[in-house]
Short mmCIF file of C-alpha atoms and ligand atoms in Angstrom, two decimals:
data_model
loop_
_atom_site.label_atom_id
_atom_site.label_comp_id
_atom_site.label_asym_id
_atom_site.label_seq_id
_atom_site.Cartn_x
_atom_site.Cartn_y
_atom_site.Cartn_z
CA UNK N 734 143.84 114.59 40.15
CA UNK N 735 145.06 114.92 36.63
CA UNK N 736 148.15 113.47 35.60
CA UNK N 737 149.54 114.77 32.59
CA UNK N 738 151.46 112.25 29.84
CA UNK N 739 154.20 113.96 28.52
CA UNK N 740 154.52 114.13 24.55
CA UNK N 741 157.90 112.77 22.69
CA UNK N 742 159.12 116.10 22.57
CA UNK N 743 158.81 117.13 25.95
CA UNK N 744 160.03 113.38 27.20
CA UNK N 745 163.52 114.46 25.17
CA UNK N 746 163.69 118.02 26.99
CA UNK N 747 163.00 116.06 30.47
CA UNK N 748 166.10 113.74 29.82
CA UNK N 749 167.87 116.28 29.07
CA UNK N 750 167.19 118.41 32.56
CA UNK N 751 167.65 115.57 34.14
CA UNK N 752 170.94 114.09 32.97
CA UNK N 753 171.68 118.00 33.95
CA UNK N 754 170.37 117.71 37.44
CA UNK N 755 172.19 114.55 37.78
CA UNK N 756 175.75 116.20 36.84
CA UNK N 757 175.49 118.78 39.10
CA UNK N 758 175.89 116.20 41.36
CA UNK N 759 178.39 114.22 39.80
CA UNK N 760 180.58 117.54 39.89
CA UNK N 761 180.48 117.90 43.07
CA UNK N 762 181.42 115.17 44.57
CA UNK N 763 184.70 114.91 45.22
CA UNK N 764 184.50 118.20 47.02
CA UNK N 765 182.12 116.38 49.40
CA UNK N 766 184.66 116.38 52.16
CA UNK N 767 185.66 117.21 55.39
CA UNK N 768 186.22 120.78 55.78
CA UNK N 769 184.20 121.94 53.43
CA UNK N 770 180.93 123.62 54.13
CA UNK N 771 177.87 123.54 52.86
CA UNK N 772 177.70 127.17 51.80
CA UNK N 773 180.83 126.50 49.51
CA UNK N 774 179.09 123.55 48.45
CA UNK N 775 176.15 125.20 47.13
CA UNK N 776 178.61 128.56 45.80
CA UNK N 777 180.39 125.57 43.93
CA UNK N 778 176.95 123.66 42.03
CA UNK N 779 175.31 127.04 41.28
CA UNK N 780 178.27 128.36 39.54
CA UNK N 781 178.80 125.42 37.98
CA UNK N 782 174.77 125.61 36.42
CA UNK N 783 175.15 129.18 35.51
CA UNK N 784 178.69 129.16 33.87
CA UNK N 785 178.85 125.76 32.63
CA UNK N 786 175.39 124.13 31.96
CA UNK N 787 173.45 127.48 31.68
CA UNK N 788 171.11 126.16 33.74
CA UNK N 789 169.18 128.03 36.98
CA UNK N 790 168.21 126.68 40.40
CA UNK N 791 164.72 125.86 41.07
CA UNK N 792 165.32 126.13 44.27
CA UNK N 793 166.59 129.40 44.50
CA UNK N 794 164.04 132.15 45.75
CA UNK N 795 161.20 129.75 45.49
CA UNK N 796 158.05 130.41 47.84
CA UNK N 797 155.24 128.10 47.85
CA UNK N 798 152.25 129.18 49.79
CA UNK N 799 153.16 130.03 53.57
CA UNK N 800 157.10 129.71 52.42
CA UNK N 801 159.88 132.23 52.92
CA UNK N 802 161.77 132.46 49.42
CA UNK N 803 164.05 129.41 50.02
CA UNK N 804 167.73 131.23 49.75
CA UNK N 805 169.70 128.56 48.46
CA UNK N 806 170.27 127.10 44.67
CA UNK N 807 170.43 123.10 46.42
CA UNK N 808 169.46 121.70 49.86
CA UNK N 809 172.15 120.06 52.11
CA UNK N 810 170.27 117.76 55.00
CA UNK N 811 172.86 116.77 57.71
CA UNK N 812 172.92 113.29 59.51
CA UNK N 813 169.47 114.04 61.25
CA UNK N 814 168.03 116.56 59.27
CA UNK N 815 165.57 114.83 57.03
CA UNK N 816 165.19 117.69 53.79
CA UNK N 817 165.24 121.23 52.53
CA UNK N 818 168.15 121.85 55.02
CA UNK N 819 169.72 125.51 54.10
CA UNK N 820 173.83 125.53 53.07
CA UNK N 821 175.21 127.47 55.94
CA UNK N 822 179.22 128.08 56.57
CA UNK N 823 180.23 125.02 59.27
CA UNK N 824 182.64 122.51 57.60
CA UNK N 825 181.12 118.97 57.56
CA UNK N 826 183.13 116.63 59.74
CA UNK N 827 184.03 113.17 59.40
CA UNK N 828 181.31 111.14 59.90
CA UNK N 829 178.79 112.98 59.04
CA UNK N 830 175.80 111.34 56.05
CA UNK N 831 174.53 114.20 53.76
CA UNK N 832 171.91 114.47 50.90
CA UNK N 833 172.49 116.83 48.34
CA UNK N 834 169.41 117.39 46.90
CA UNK N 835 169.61 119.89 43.32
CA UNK N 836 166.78 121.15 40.64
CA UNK N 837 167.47 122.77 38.11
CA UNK N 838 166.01 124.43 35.28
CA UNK N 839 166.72 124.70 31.26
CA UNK N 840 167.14 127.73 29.66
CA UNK N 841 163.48 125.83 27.69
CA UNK N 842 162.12 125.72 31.24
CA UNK N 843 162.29 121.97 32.46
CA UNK N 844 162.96 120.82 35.60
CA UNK N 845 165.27 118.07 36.17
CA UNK N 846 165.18 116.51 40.15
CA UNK N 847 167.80 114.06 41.81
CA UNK N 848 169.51 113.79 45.06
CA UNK N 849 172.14 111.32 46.68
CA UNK N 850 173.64 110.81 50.19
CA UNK N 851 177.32 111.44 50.91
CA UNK N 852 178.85 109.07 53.45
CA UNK N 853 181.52 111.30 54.73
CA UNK N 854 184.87 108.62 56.46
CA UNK N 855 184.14 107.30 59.49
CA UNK N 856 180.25 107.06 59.24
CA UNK N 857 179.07 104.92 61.97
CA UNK N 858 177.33 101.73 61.19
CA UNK N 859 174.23 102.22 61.57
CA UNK N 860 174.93 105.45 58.76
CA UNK N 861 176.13 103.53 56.23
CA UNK N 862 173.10 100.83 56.58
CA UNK N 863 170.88 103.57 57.00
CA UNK N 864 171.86 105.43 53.63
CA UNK N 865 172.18 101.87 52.07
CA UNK N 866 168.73 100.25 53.08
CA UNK N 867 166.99 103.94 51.82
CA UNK N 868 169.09 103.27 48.30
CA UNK N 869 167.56 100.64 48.33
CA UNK N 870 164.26 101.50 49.01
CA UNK N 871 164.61 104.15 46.03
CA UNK N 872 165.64 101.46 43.83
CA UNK N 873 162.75 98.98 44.76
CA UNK N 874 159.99 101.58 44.01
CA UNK N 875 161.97 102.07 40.71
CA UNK N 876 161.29 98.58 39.68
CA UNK N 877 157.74 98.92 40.97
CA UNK N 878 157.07 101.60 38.33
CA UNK N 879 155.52 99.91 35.13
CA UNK N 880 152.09 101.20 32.61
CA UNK N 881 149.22 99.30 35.10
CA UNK N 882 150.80 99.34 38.19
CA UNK N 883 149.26 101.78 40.97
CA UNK N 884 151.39 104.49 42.91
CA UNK N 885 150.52 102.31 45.77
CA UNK N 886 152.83 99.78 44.70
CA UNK N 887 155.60 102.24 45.06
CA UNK N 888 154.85 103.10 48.70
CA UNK N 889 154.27 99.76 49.63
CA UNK N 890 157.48 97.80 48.79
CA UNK N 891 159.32 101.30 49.89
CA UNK N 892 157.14 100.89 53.60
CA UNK N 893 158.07 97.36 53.27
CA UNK N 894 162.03 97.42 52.86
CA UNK N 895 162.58 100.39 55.40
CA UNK N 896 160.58 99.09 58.13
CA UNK N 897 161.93 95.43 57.89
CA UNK N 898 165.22 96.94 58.41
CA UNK N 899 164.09 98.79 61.76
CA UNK N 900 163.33 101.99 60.10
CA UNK N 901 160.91 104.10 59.09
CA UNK N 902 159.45 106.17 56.26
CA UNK N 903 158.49 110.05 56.63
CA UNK N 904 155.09 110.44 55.91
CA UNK N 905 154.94 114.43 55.28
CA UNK N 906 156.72 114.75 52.20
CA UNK N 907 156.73 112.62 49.23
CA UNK N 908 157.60 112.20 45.18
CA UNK N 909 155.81 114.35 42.80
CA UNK N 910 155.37 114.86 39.17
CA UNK N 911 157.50 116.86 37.14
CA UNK N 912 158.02 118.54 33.94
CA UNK N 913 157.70 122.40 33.08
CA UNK N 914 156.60 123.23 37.04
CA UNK N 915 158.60 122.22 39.71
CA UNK N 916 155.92 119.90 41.46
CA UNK N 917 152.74 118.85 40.00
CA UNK N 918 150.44 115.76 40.09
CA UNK N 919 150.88 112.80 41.51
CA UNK N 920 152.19 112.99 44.52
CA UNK N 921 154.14 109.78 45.28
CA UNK N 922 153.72 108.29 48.72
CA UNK N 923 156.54 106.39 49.99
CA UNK N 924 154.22 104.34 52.08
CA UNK N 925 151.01 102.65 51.21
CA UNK N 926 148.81 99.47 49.99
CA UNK N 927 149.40 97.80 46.91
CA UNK N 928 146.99 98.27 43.99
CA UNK N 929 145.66 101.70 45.88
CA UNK N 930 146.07 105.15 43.94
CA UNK N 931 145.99 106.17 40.10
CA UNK N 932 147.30 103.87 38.03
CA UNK N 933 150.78 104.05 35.78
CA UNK N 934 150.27 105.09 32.06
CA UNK N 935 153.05 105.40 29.73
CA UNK N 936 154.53 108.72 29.36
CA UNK N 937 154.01 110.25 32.96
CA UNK N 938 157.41 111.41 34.59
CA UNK N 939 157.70 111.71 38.55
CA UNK N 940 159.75 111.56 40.95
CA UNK N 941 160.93 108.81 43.54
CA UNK N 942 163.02 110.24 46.42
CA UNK N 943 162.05 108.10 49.90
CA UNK N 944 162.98 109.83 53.02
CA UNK N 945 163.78 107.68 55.70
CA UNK N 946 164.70 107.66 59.29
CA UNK N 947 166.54 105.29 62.46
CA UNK N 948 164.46 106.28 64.67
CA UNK N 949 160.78 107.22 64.34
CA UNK N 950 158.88 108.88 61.43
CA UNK N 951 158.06 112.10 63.15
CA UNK N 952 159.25 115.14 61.83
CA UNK N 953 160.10 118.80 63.32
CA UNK N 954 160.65 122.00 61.52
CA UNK N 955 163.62 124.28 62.24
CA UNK N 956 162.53 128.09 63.28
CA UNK N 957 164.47 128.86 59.98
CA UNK N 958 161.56 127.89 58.07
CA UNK N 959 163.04 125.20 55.62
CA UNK N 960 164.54 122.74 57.52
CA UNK N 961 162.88 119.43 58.70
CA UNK N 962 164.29 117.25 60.92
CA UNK N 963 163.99 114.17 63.16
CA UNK N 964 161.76 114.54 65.99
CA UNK N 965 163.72 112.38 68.09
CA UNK N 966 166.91 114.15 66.27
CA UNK N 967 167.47 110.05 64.65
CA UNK N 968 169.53 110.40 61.50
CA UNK N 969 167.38 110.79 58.69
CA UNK N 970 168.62 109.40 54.76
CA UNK N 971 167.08 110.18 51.25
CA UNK N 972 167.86 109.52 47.52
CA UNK N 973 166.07 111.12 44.52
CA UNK N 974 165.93 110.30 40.90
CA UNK N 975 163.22 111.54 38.20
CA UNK N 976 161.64 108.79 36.17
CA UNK N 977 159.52 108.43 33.05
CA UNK N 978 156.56 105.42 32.69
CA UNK N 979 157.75 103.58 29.19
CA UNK N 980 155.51 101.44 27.02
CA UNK N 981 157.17 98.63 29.04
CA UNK N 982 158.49 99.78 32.35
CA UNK N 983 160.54 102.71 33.40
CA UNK N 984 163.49 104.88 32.23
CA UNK N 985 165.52 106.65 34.89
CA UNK N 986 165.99 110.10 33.46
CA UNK N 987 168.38 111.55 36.70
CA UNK N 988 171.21 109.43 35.25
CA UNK N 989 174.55 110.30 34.41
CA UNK N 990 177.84 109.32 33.99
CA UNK N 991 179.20 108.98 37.89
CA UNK N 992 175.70 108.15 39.33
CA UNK N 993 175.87 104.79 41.69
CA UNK N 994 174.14 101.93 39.62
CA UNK N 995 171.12 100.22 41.20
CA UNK N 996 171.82 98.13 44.58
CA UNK N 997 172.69 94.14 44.34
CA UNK N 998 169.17 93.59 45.75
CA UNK N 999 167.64 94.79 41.94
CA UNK N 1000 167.83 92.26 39.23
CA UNK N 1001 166.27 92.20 36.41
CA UNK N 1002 162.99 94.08 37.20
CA UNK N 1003 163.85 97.34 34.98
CA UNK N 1004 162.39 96.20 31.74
CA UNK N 1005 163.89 98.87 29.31
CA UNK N 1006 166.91 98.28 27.34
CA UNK N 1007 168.40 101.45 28.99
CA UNK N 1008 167.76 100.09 32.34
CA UNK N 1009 168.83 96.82 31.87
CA UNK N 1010 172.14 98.83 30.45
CA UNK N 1011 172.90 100.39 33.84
CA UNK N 1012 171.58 97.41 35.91
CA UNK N 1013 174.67 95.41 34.17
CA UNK N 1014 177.41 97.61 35.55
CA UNK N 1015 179.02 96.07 38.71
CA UNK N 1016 177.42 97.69 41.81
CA UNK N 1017 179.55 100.55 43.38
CA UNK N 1018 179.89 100.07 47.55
CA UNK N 1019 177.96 102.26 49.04
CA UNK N 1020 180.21 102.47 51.95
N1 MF3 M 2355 164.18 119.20 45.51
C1 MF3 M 2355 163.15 119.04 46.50
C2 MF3 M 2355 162.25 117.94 45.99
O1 MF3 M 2355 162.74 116.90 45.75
C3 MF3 M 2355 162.40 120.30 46.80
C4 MF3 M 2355 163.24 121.35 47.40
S1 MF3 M 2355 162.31 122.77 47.65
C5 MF3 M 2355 163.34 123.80 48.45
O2 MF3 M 2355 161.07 118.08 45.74
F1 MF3 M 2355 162.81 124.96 48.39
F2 MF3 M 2355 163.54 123.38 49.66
F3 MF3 M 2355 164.50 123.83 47.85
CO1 CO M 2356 164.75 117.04 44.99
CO1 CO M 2357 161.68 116.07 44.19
#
């Protein structure tokens, strides 16, 4: 496995598709309601790339080996539907936890990679701690992230949090680096032993994005192709941002103006100026 350190210029290109990324979602939500559905949802962010950034979905058409072109330009997983979920035309409803998950591409060919849950009124309980204890996880795997620190250390405080809080962590998909393709080395395990896998070098950009579920870890796949969900049909939570390794810790690249700031639970573990920026702002309720 060969992980590639990005150079200075393509570091600048990569904050800049992922602020982008990040906006997408920012636009959208306060048309996260109920009523809506996810097809307008997705009609809404990709015309909002193509008119307004002059961006393009990654998502849209793409076919990895043994994949039907995916037919959506972002992925909308519903209370127990874990990722990849296809926009379709049923309005949410109250109560229902979503992850909006977009990629998008510059017109200079970077891909920028974030996603965040929507707690739609009248979650249940156990939705909103669900959503809140995966933020969390996110966020503790962000602080992990530092030049001579191992991937491991990621998975393991991620394992840690989730299944100290009764949860657990889907084991079948993970983080992945990211720069001019869509997913390439590492892969980032949200599970795993500290110290174990390739260590952290200045300059490599990945992504975080723990998936986690109430119930158990296993996962099913819908006939449609895409769509994993809960084997037990347990709701299922995930958050996403893109990150770059600094000379001294990490910068979170998905940012953007509306984002939610890192959980009470994070203090002062982000080393970078930037970081310790954000980690200043009061922390927005989740709930
Ligand atoms: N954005 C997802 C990720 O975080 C991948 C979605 S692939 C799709 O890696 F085809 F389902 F859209
Ligand atoms: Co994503
Ligand atoms: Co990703």
């Amino acid at each position: 496995m060969s992980i590639a350190l990005k150079t200075p210029e393509e570091i600048q290109e990569m904050r800049t598709a992922c602020r982008l990324a990040a906006e997408v979602l920012d636009y959208i939500t306060p048309f996260v309601q109920p009523g809506i559905s996810t097809a307008e949802i997705d009609r809404l962010c990709n015309d909002y790339m193509a008119k307004v950034q002059h961006t393009t979905s990654a998502t849209l058409n793409y076919a990895p080996p043994g994949y039907a072109p995916y037919p959506a330009s972002i992925c909308t997983s519903i209370n127990h539907q874990i990722c990849h979920g296809i926009p379709n035309s049923k309005p949410l409803k109250k109560g229902d936890i979503l992850n909006i998950d977009v990629t998008i591409v510059t017109p200079q060919g970077f891909y920028g990679d974030t996603s965040r849950m929507f707690i739609l009124d009248d979650a249940s309980i156990l939705a909103k701690r669900l959503c809140k204890v995966t933020y969390e996880c996110m966020w503790l795997g962000i602080a992990a992230v530092r030049p001579g620190a191992h991937l491991g250390d990621i998975g393991h405080i991620i394992q840690r949090h989730a299944e100290s809080n009764g949860f657990s962590v889907v084991r079948e998909f993970c983080g992945h680096g990211i720069g001019r393709r869509f997913h390439e080395d590492p892969q980032v395990l949200h599970y795993g032993q500290r110290g174990s896998g390739s260590e952290l070098r200045p300059g490599m950009i990945f992504t975080i994005e723990p998936m986690i579920n109430a119930g158990k870890a296993a996962i099913s796949e819908l006939p449609d192709g895409w769509t994993v969900v809960t084997k037990d049909r347990s709701l299922s939570a995930q958050w996403e941002h893109t990150m770059l390794v600094t000379e001294d810790g990490v910068e979170v690249l998905s940012l953007s103006a509306s984002c939610p700031p890192p959980p009470k639970l994070i203090g002062d573990p982000l080393a970078s100026a930037t970081n310790a920026a954000i980690a200043a702002l009061p922390p927005a309720p989740l709930s």
